Amino acid sequence: MKIDNDCLLRALLRQPVVRTPVWLMRQAGRYLPEYRATRARAGDFLTLCKTPELACEVTLQPLARFPLDAAILFSDILTIPDAMGLGLSIDEGIGPRLARPIVAPGDVDRLGVPDPEGELRYVMDAVRAIRSALGTRLPLIGFAGSPWTLACYMLEGGGSREFHRAKRFVYDEPRAAHRLLEVLARAVGVYLRAQIAAGVDAVMVFDTWGGALSARAYREFSLAYMERIIATLPRERDGRRIPSIVFTKGGGPWLEAIASIGCDAVGIDWTQAIDDARRRVGSRVALQGNLDPAVLLAAPARIETEVAAILADFGHGDGHVFNLGHGITPQVDPSHAGAMIEAVHRLSPAYHRSH
Ligand code: CP3
């Protein structure tokens, strides 16, 4: 199946495009009043994720407002720990909670790899519903959390600022930590392959908490497992390449290492200069990013200036996907997101070959 607008897929594979593709992390979310209305109808966020028709509806909402170059599956990275039996709840203002966290090495032995067409069937049904609603219009991005980021939530029982429980576990119980990361890597691999079979056109691994680790621990406990996952993904489906994106928030110091694990693209947060990042990864991977999400709180004229600066810093040539450096925040006025997207459309063609 050929995708009509394949700008994103081409840019991820560093092929020529006429303009820089753009999408937003968390593009379906609380900053949109129509999202809040659908969530209210569902009752809560998790029910929204677990009801394929509603997950499909909110996935399409930002596409009805803005000329985005991709849809991203509406779901959450914590579907895997939930399916492993840890008991997920996500409450407004409190954030994610796991009722039965991993506290002792023995707890790891009870974890199995969830069946994507069993416990996680609702995710695959959402992918199929979105694929059929989108038709061939736009690519659909699937995703999962990195093993390390999932382990953080499973060991902390929720979000954390310092990750002391998770870090103590990897240092005090390295063998159990490796067993945990191993079962998570298998679960994520099976899950992403099932998403690809169900119809996603690209996949992204969110390593939100990789940047909390030391350089050495990052390689051992996060990067090594993402490398294993990437190695198990099919390169193609129906003769078309399925690009992969790896995003480690705070991973700037390790860009070269991330670019060498076999992924097609690397996401960068706003703390990196994109010109410097491009020099460092060379022609190995495409780059995705990296506007500071807080810029969207500023006036549209200022947003345009910041978009222009990132496009100029990346410079001429292909291999850039415009995005935020992390998810869009609930406080953003939707018209400001629109101003960002419009600026990318208007200013980016000058940097591509046809000009
Ligand atoms: O990008 C998209 O539009 C796809 C949807 C998506 C969500 N979560 C929806 C969501 C994606 C890709 C995620 C990934 C995710 N979930 C990550 C990695 C990316 C990142 O942001 O770092 C992480 C760490 C999580 C775990 C999680 N889920 C957190 C920290 C929260 C926020 C809690 C809070 O109240 O601020 C969630 C909930 C969540 N996931 C929401 C959405 C739209 C908000 C929940 C709501 O509507 O009440």
Short mmCIF file of C-alpha atoms and ligand atoms in Angstrom, two decimals:
data_model
loop_
_atom_site.label_atom_id
_atom_site.label_comp_id
_atom_site.label_asym_id
_atom_site.label_seq_id
_atom_site.Cartn_x
_atom_site.Cartn_y
_atom_site.Cartn_z
CA MET A 1 0.00 0.00 0.00
CA LYS A 2 1.46 3.33 -1.09
CA ILE A 3 1.03 6.26 1.30
CA ASP A 4 -0.12 9.46 -0.46
CA ASN A 5 1.91 11.80 1.76
CA ASP A 6 5.12 9.85 2.39
CA CYS A 7 7.20 12.92 3.30
CA LEU A 8 7.79 11.65 6.86
CA LEU A 9 8.84 8.16 5.77
CA ARG A 10 11.20 9.57 3.16
CA ALA A 11 12.80 12.01 5.60
CA LEU A 12 13.29 9.24 8.20
CA LEU A 13 15.19 7.27 5.54
CA ARG A 14 17.15 10.38 4.51
CA GLN A 15 15.59 10.42 1.05
CA PRO A 16 14.85 13.72 -0.76
CA VAL A 17 11.67 15.61 0.18
CA VAL A 18 10.23 18.93 -1.04
CA ARG A 19 9.77 20.25 2.51
CA THR A 20 10.55 19.18 6.06
CA PRO A 21 7.82 16.91 7.47
CA VAL A 22 6.33 17.84 10.84
CA TRP A 23 4.40 16.14 13.63
CA LEU A 24 4.21 16.73 17.40
CA MET A 25 4.90 14.36 20.26
CA ARG A 26 1.58 14.03 22.18
CA GLN A 27 -0.22 15.72 19.28
CA ALA A 28 -3.47 14.11 20.44
CA GLY A 29 -3.76 15.29 24.01
CA ARG A 30 -5.05 17.60 26.67
CA TYR A 31 -4.25 20.89 24.88
CA LEU A 32 -7.11 20.05 22.46
CA PRO A 33 -10.66 20.72 23.76
CA GLU A 34 -12.02 17.97 21.48
CA TYR A 35 -9.61 15.50 23.17
CA ARG A 36 -10.84 16.53 26.62
CA ALA A 37 -14.42 16.06 25.42
CA THR A 38 -13.76 12.52 24.11
CA ARG A 39 -11.88 11.63 27.31
CA ALA A 40 -14.86 12.85 29.35
CA ARG A 41 -17.12 10.61 27.25
CA ALA A 42 -14.78 7.65 27.86
CA GLY A 43 -14.70 8.42 31.60
CA ASP A 44 -10.91 8.36 31.99
CA PHE A 45 -7.66 8.14 30.06
CA LEU A 46 -7.14 4.37 30.32
CA THR A 47 -10.66 3.57 29.14
CA LEU A 48 -9.95 5.87 26.20
CA CYS A 49 -6.81 3.84 25.39
CA LYS A 50 -8.67 0.55 25.80
CA THR A 51 -11.61 1.47 23.54
CA PRO A 52 -10.33 1.17 19.95
CA GLU A 53 -13.04 3.38 18.36
CA LEU A 54 -12.31 6.19 20.83
CA ALA A 55 -8.51 5.78 20.53
CA CYS A 56 -9.03 6.03 16.76
CA GLU A 57 -11.18 9.14 17.15
CA VAL A 58 -8.60 11.04 19.23
CA THR A 59 -5.73 9.93 16.98
CA LEU A 60 -7.48 11.68 14.08
CA GLN A 61 -8.38 14.88 15.98
CA PRO A 62 -5.11 16.80 15.45
CA LEU A 63 -5.12 15.77 11.77
CA ALA A 64 -8.51 17.43 11.28
CA ARG A 65 -7.10 20.70 12.64
CA PHE A 66 -3.55 20.81 11.27
CA PRO A 67 -1.69 19.76 8.08
CA LEU A 68 0.48 17.24 9.95
CA ASP A 69 2.63 14.68 8.12
CA ALA A 70 1.87 11.72 10.38
CA ALA A 71 -0.64 10.19 12.74
CA ILE A 72 0.65 8.58 15.95
CA LEU A 73 -1.21 5.73 17.58
CA PHE A 74 -3.08 6.97 20.64
CA SER A 75 -1.99 4.76 23.51
CA ASP A 76 0.60 4.81 26.28
CA ILE A 77 3.97 3.19 26.93
CA LEU A 78 2.62 1.71 30.19
CA THR A 79 0.26 -0.71 28.38
CA ILE A 80 3.04 -3.32 28.65
CA PRO A 81 3.52 -3.21 32.46
CA ASP A 82 -0.27 -3.17 32.75
CA ALA A 83 -0.53 -6.29 30.58
CA MET A 84 2.20 -7.89 32.71
CA GLY A 85 -0.16 -7.62 35.67
CA LEU A 86 1.26 -4.61 37.53
CA GLY A 87 -2.10 -2.82 37.69
CA LEU A 88 -1.91 0.57 35.95
CA SER A 89 -3.94 3.64 36.80
CA ILE A 90 -3.42 7.14 35.40
CA ASP A 91 -5.20 9.92 37.25
CA GLU A 92 -5.31 13.54 36.25
CA GLY A 93 -2.82 15.54 38.29
CA ILE A 94 -1.26 12.43 39.89
CA GLY A 95 0.19 10.72 36.83
CA PRO A 96 0.75 7.00 36.26
CA ARG A 97 0.67 4.55 39.20
CA LEU A 98 1.40 0.82 39.25
CA ALA A 99 -0.42 -1.00 42.07
CA ARG A 100 2.00 -3.96 42.16
CA PRO A 101 5.54 -2.65 41.50
CA ILE A 102 8.67 -4.81 41.36
CA VAL A 103 10.26 -4.66 44.81
CA ALA A 104 12.37 -7.83 45.07
CA PRO A 105 14.47 -9.78 42.54
CA GLY A 106 12.00 -12.68 42.81
CA ASP A 107 9.20 -10.46 41.45
CA VAL A 108 10.97 -10.41 38.08
CA ASP A 109 10.54 -14.18 37.65
CA ARG A 110 6.76 -13.83 37.64
CA LEU A 111 6.77 -11.57 34.56
CA GLY A 112 5.85 -13.00 31.17
CA VAL A 113 5.78 -11.54 27.67
CA PRO A 114 2.21 -10.32 26.99
CA ASP A 115 0.49 -11.58 23.85
CA PRO A 116 -0.12 -8.56 21.57
CA GLU A 117 -3.27 -10.22 20.19
CA GLY A 118 -4.31 -11.30 23.71
CA GLU A 119 -3.93 -8.88 26.66
CA LEU A 120 -2.89 -6.11 24.27
CA ARG A 121 -5.46 -6.84 21.60
CA TYR A 122 -7.09 -3.44 22.20
CA VAL A 123 -3.90 -1.74 20.98
CA MET A 124 -3.77 -3.83 17.80
CA ASP A 125 -7.50 -3.22 17.24
CA ALA A 126 -6.83 0.54 17.60
CA VAL A 127 -4.01 0.29 15.02
CA ARG A 128 -6.34 -1.54 12.59
CA ALA A 129 -9.16 0.97 13.16
CA ILE A 130 -6.84 3.96 12.65
CA ARG A 131 -5.26 2.37 9.57
CA SER A 132 -8.65 1.85 8.00
CA ALA A 133 -9.88 5.37 8.89
CA LEU A 134 -6.69 6.97 7.54
CA GLY A 135 -6.71 4.97 4.33
CA THR A 136 -3.57 5.79 2.36
CA ARG A 137 -3.61 9.48 3.33
CA LEU A 138 -0.82 9.59 5.92
CA PRO A 139 1.68 7.29 7.62
CA LEU A 140 0.84 5.96 11.09
CA ILE A 141 3.57 5.86 13.74
CA GLY A 142 3.51 3.04 16.31
CA PHE A 143 5.53 3.19 19.52
CA ALA A 144 6.67 1.57 22.75
CA GLY A 145 8.67 2.60 25.80
CA SER A 146 12.29 1.52 26.09
CA PRO A 147 12.97 -1.36 28.48
CA TRP A 148 14.82 1.00 30.86
CA THR A 149 12.01 3.58 30.90
CA LEU A 150 9.40 0.87 31.51
CA ALA A 151 11.61 -0.62 34.25
CA CYS A 152 11.75 2.82 35.92
CA TYR A 153 7.96 2.91 36.29
CA MET A 154 7.81 -0.76 37.30
CA LEU A 155 10.45 -0.32 40.02
CA GLU A 156 9.27 3.09 41.27
CA GLY A 157 5.56 2.25 41.08
CA GLY A 158 5.01 5.53 39.24
CA GLY A 159 6.85 8.65 38.12
CA SER A 160 9.88 9.91 39.98
CA ARG A 161 12.32 12.79 39.99
CA GLU A 162 15.48 10.99 41.05
CA PHE A 163 14.73 7.31 40.26
CA HIS A 164 16.43 6.20 43.45
CA ARG A 165 14.54 2.90 43.68
CA ALA A 166 15.20 2.02 40.04
CA LYS A 167 18.87 2.95 40.26
CA ARG A 168 19.42 1.16 43.55
CA PHE A 169 17.96 -1.96 41.95
CA VAL A 170 20.31 -1.92 38.95
CA TYR A 171 23.36 -1.36 41.19
CA ASP A 172 22.41 -3.75 44.01
CA GLU A 173 20.70 -6.42 41.91
CA PRO A 174 22.34 -6.23 38.47
CA ARG A 175 21.43 -9.81 37.56
CA ALA A 176 17.76 -9.35 38.37
CA ALA A 177 17.86 -5.95 36.62
CA HIS A 178 19.20 -7.61 33.48
CA ARG A 179 16.51 -10.30 33.70
CA LEU A 180 13.88 -7.58 33.99
CA LEU A 181 15.29 -5.60 31.03
CA GLU A 182 15.57 -8.79 29.02
CA VAL A 183 11.91 -9.75 29.45
CA LEU A 184 10.93 -6.15 28.69
CA ALA A 185 13.06 -6.13 25.52
CA ARG A 186 11.32 -9.30 24.37
CA ALA A 187 7.89 -7.86 25.22
CA VAL A 188 8.64 -4.57 23.40
CA GLY A 189 9.99 -6.43 20.36
CA VAL A 190 6.92 -8.66 20.09
CA TYR A 191 4.65 -5.64 20.63
CA LEU A 192 6.29 -3.46 17.96
CA ARG A 193 6.35 -6.33 15.45
CA ALA A 194 2.63 -6.87 16.06
CA GLN A 195 1.97 -3.13 15.54
CA ILE A 196 3.85 -3.33 12.23
CA ALA A 197 1.81 -6.39 11.19
CA ALA A 198 -1.40 -4.53 12.17
CA GLY A 199 -0.53 -1.57 9.96
CA VAL A 200 1.86 1.03 11.43
CA ASP A 201 4.36 2.49 8.92
CA ALA A 202 7.13 3.57 11.32
CA VAL A 203 7.97 2.86 14.95
CA MET A 204 9.40 5.01 17.73
CA VAL A 205 11.03 3.88 20.99
CA PHE A 206 10.57 6.41 23.82
CA ASP A 207 13.50 6.27 26.24
CA THR A 208 12.24 9.12 28.37
CA TRP A 209 14.42 8.33 31.39
CA GLY A 210 17.63 7.11 29.71
CA GLY A 211 19.16 10.53 30.33
CA ALA A 212 18.92 9.97 34.09
CA LEU A 213 21.66 7.32 33.90
CA SER A 214 25.44 7.67 33.94
CA ALA A 215 27.18 7.22 30.58
CA ARG A 216 28.30 3.71 31.49
CA ALA A 217 24.95 2.65 32.97
CA TYR A 218 23.12 4.08 29.95
CA ARG A 219 25.00 1.78 27.58
CA GLU A 220 24.57 -1.25 29.78
CA PHE A 221 20.97 -0.83 30.97
CA SER A 222 19.28 1.18 28.24
CA LEU A 223 21.07 1.39 24.90
CA ALA A 224 22.03 -2.30 24.71
CA TYR A 225 18.38 -3.34 25.06
CA MET A 226 17.13 -0.85 22.49
CA GLU A 227 19.77 -2.20 20.11
CA ARG A 228 18.42 -5.73 20.60
CA ILE A 229 14.87 -4.57 19.89
CA ILE A 230 15.86 -2.73 16.70
CA ALA A 231 17.66 -5.86 15.51
CA THR A 232 14.45 -7.92 15.77
CA LEU A 233 12.25 -5.52 13.77
CA PRO A 234 11.42 -6.36 10.15
CA ARG A 235 13.09 -3.92 7.77
CA GLU A 236 10.14 -4.03 5.40
CA ARG A 237 6.46 -4.84 5.10
CA ASP A 238 4.93 -5.42 1.65
CA GLY A 239 8.19 -4.28 0.06
CA ARG A 240 8.22 -0.94 1.91
CA ARG A 241 10.79 0.01 4.55
CA ILE A 242 9.49 0.49 8.10
CA PRO A 243 11.73 3.18 9.63
CA SER A 244 12.58 3.19 13.34
CA ILE A 245 13.18 6.21 15.58
CA VAL A 246 14.98 6.11 18.93
CA PHE A 247 14.47 9.00 21.36
CA THR A 248 16.47 9.21 24.57
CA LYS A 249 15.52 12.37 26.44
CA GLY A 250 18.78 13.82 27.75
CA GLY A 251 20.72 11.54 25.39
CA GLY A 252 22.69 14.39 23.79
CA PRO A 253 26.07 13.36 25.20
CA TRP A 254 25.67 9.90 23.60
CA LEU A 255 24.32 10.78 20.15
CA GLU A 256 27.05 8.94 18.23
CA ALA A 257 26.39 5.75 20.19
CA ILE A 258 22.62 6.02 19.72
CA ALA A 259 23.09 6.61 15.99
CA SER A 260 25.00 3.36 15.69
CA ILE A 261 22.43 0.86 17.06
CA GLY A 262 20.74 0.29 13.71
CA CYS A 263 17.81 2.74 13.94
CA ASP A 264 16.97 5.00 11.00
CA ALA A 265 16.42 8.18 13.01
CA VAL A 266 17.33 9.68 16.37
CA GLY A 267 15.05 12.02 18.30
CA ILE A 268 16.76 14.90 20.08
CA ASP A 269 15.47 17.08 22.89
CA TRP A 270 15.84 20.88 22.92
CA THR A 271 19.06 20.92 24.92
CA GLN A 272 21.01 19.93 21.78
CA ALA A 273 22.03 22.31 19.00
CA ILE A 274 20.68 20.57 15.89
CA ASP A 275 23.61 21.69 13.68
CA ASP A 276 26.03 20.13 16.15
CA ALA A 277 23.88 16.97 16.36
CA ARG A 278 23.86 16.72 12.57
CA ARG A 279 27.65 16.99 12.40
CA ARG A 280 28.01 14.30 15.05
CA VAL A 281 25.68 11.71 13.50
CA GLY A 282 26.78 12.48 9.94
CA SER A 283 24.94 10.47 7.31
CA ARG A 284 24.18 7.55 9.63
CA VAL A 285 20.68 8.56 10.70
CA ALA A 286 17.99 11.20 10.25
CA LEU A 287 17.26 13.59 13.13
CA GLN A 288 13.89 14.37 14.67
CA GLY A 289 13.28 17.45 16.79
CA ASN A 290 13.90 19.73 18.55
CA LEU A 291 11.84 22.82 19.41
CA ASP A 292 11.56 23.47 23.15
CA PRO A 293 7.86 22.66 23.91
CA ALA A 294 7.77 25.82 26.07
CA VAL A 295 8.26 27.95 22.93
CA LEU A 296 4.63 27.11 22.08
CA LEU A 297 3.57 29.16 25.12
CA ALA A 298 5.01 32.30 23.47
CA ALA A 299 3.35 34.52 20.85
CA PRO A 300 3.07 33.13 17.27
CA ALA A 301 5.65 35.60 15.90
CA ARG A 302 8.20 34.32 18.38
CA ILE A 303 7.30 30.70 17.56
CA GLU A 304 8.01 31.42 13.90
CA THR A 305 11.42 32.91 14.74
CA GLU A 306 12.36 29.80 16.71
CA VAL A 307 11.16 27.46 13.93
CA ALA A 308 13.20 29.48 11.41
CA ALA A 309 16.30 29.17 13.61
CA ILE A 310 16.03 25.38 13.86
CA LEU A 311 15.50 24.99 10.11
CA ALA A 312 18.50 27.25 9.43
CA ASP A 313 20.64 25.40 11.99
CA PHE A 314 19.85 22.03 10.42
CA GLY A 315 20.57 23.66 7.08
CA HIS A 316 20.17 22.40 3.54
CA GLY A 317 19.49 18.77 2.73
CA ASP A 318 17.31 15.91 3.81
CA GLY A 319 17.04 13.79 6.92
CA HIS A 320 15.20 16.20 9.24
CA VAL A 321 11.77 15.60 10.76
CA PHE A 322 10.52 18.70 12.54
CA ASN A 323 9.10 18.01 16.01
CA LEU A 324 9.22 19.25 19.57
CA GLY A 325 12.05 18.15 21.85
CA HIS A 326 9.43 16.46 24.11
CA GLY A 327 5.64 16.25 24.32
CA ILE A 328 3.34 19.24 23.87
CA THR A 329 2.02 20.46 27.23
CA PRO A 330 -1.67 20.86 28.18
CA GLN A 331 -1.34 24.66 28.60
CA VAL A 332 -0.59 25.30 24.90
CA ASP A 333 -3.15 27.24 22.85
CA PRO A 334 -3.93 24.99 19.83
CA SER A 335 -3.54 27.98 17.49
CA HIS A 336 0.10 28.20 18.61
CA ALA A 337 0.69 24.59 17.52
CA GLY A 338 -0.91 25.61 14.22
CA ALA A 339 1.50 28.55 13.91
CA MET A 340 4.46 26.22 14.38
CA ILE A 341 3.24 23.79 11.71
CA GLU A 342 2.43 26.62 9.31
CA ALA A 343 5.93 28.06 9.76
CA VAL A 344 7.54 24.70 8.95
CA HIS A 345 5.43 24.45 5.78
CA ARG A 346 6.27 27.98 4.66
CA LEU A 347 9.96 28.16 5.58
CA SER A 348 11.31 24.64 5.00
CA PRO A 349 11.02 24.21 1.17
CA ALA A 350 13.97 26.60 0.74
CA TYR A 351 16.22 24.01 2.40
CA HIS A 352 15.41 21.15 0.03
CA ARG A 353 16.87 20.24 -3.31
CA SER A 354 14.16 21.47 -5.63
CA HIS A 355 15.13 25.02 -4.59
O1 CP3 B 1 2.18 11.35 20.99
C1 CP3 B 1 0.98 11.01 21.00
O2 CP3 B 1 0.04 11.81 20.69
C2 CP3 B 1 0.61 9.56 21.31
C3 CP3 B 1 0.17 9.34 22.64
C4 CP3 B 1 1.12 9.09 23.79
C5 CP3 B 1 0.67 9.20 25.13
N1 CP3 B 1 1.66 8.77 25.95
C6 CP3 B 1 -0.65 9.66 25.51
C7 CP3 B 1 -0.86 10.16 26.88
C8 CP3 B 1 2.45 8.68 23.83
C9 CP3 B 1 3.42 8.47 22.69
C10 CP3 B 1 2.77 8.47 25.20
C11 CP3 B 1 4.08 7.95 25.67
C12 CP3 B 1 4.44 8.06 27.08
N2 CP3 B 1 3.66 7.80 28.18
C13 CP3 B 1 5.75 8.34 27.55
C14 CP3 B 1 6.95 8.58 26.67
C15 CP3 B 1 6.92 9.92 26.04
C16 CP3 B 1 7.13 11.06 27.01
O3 CP3 B 1 6.23 11.90 27.09
O4 CP3 B 1 8.18 11.10 27.63
C17 CP3 B 1 5.72 8.32 28.94
C18 CP3 B 1 6.88 8.60 29.88
C19 CP3 B 1 4.41 7.95 29.35
C20 CP3 B 1 3.88 7.73 30.73
C21 CP3 B 1 2.82 8.72 31.00
N3 CP3 B 1 1.52 8.59 30.53
C22 CP3 B 1 2.94 9.95 31.64
C23 CP3 B 1 4.19 10.48 32.31
C24 CP3 B 1 1.68 10.57 31.56
C25 CP3 B 1 1.31 11.96 32.02
C26 CP3 B 1 0.71 12.02 33.34
C27 CP3 B 1 0.16 13.40 33.61
O5 CP3 B 1 -0.94 13.48 34.16
O6 CP3 B 1 0.79 14.40 33.19
C28 CP3 B 1 0.81 9.71 30.88
C29 CP3 B 1 -0.60 9.96 30.53
C30 CP3 B 1 -0.86 10.31 29.11
N4 CP3 B 1 -0.38 9.61 28.05
C31 CP3 B 1 -1.69 11.36 28.63
C32 CP3 B 1 -1.70 11.26 27.24
C33 CP3 B 1 -2.47 12.11 26.26
C34 CP3 B 1 -2.46 12.35 29.49
C35 CP3 B 1 -3.50 11.61 30.24
C36 CP3 B 1 -4.82 12.30 30.29
O7 CP3 B 1 -5.43 12.58 29.22
O8 CP3 B 1 -5.28 12.53 31.41
#
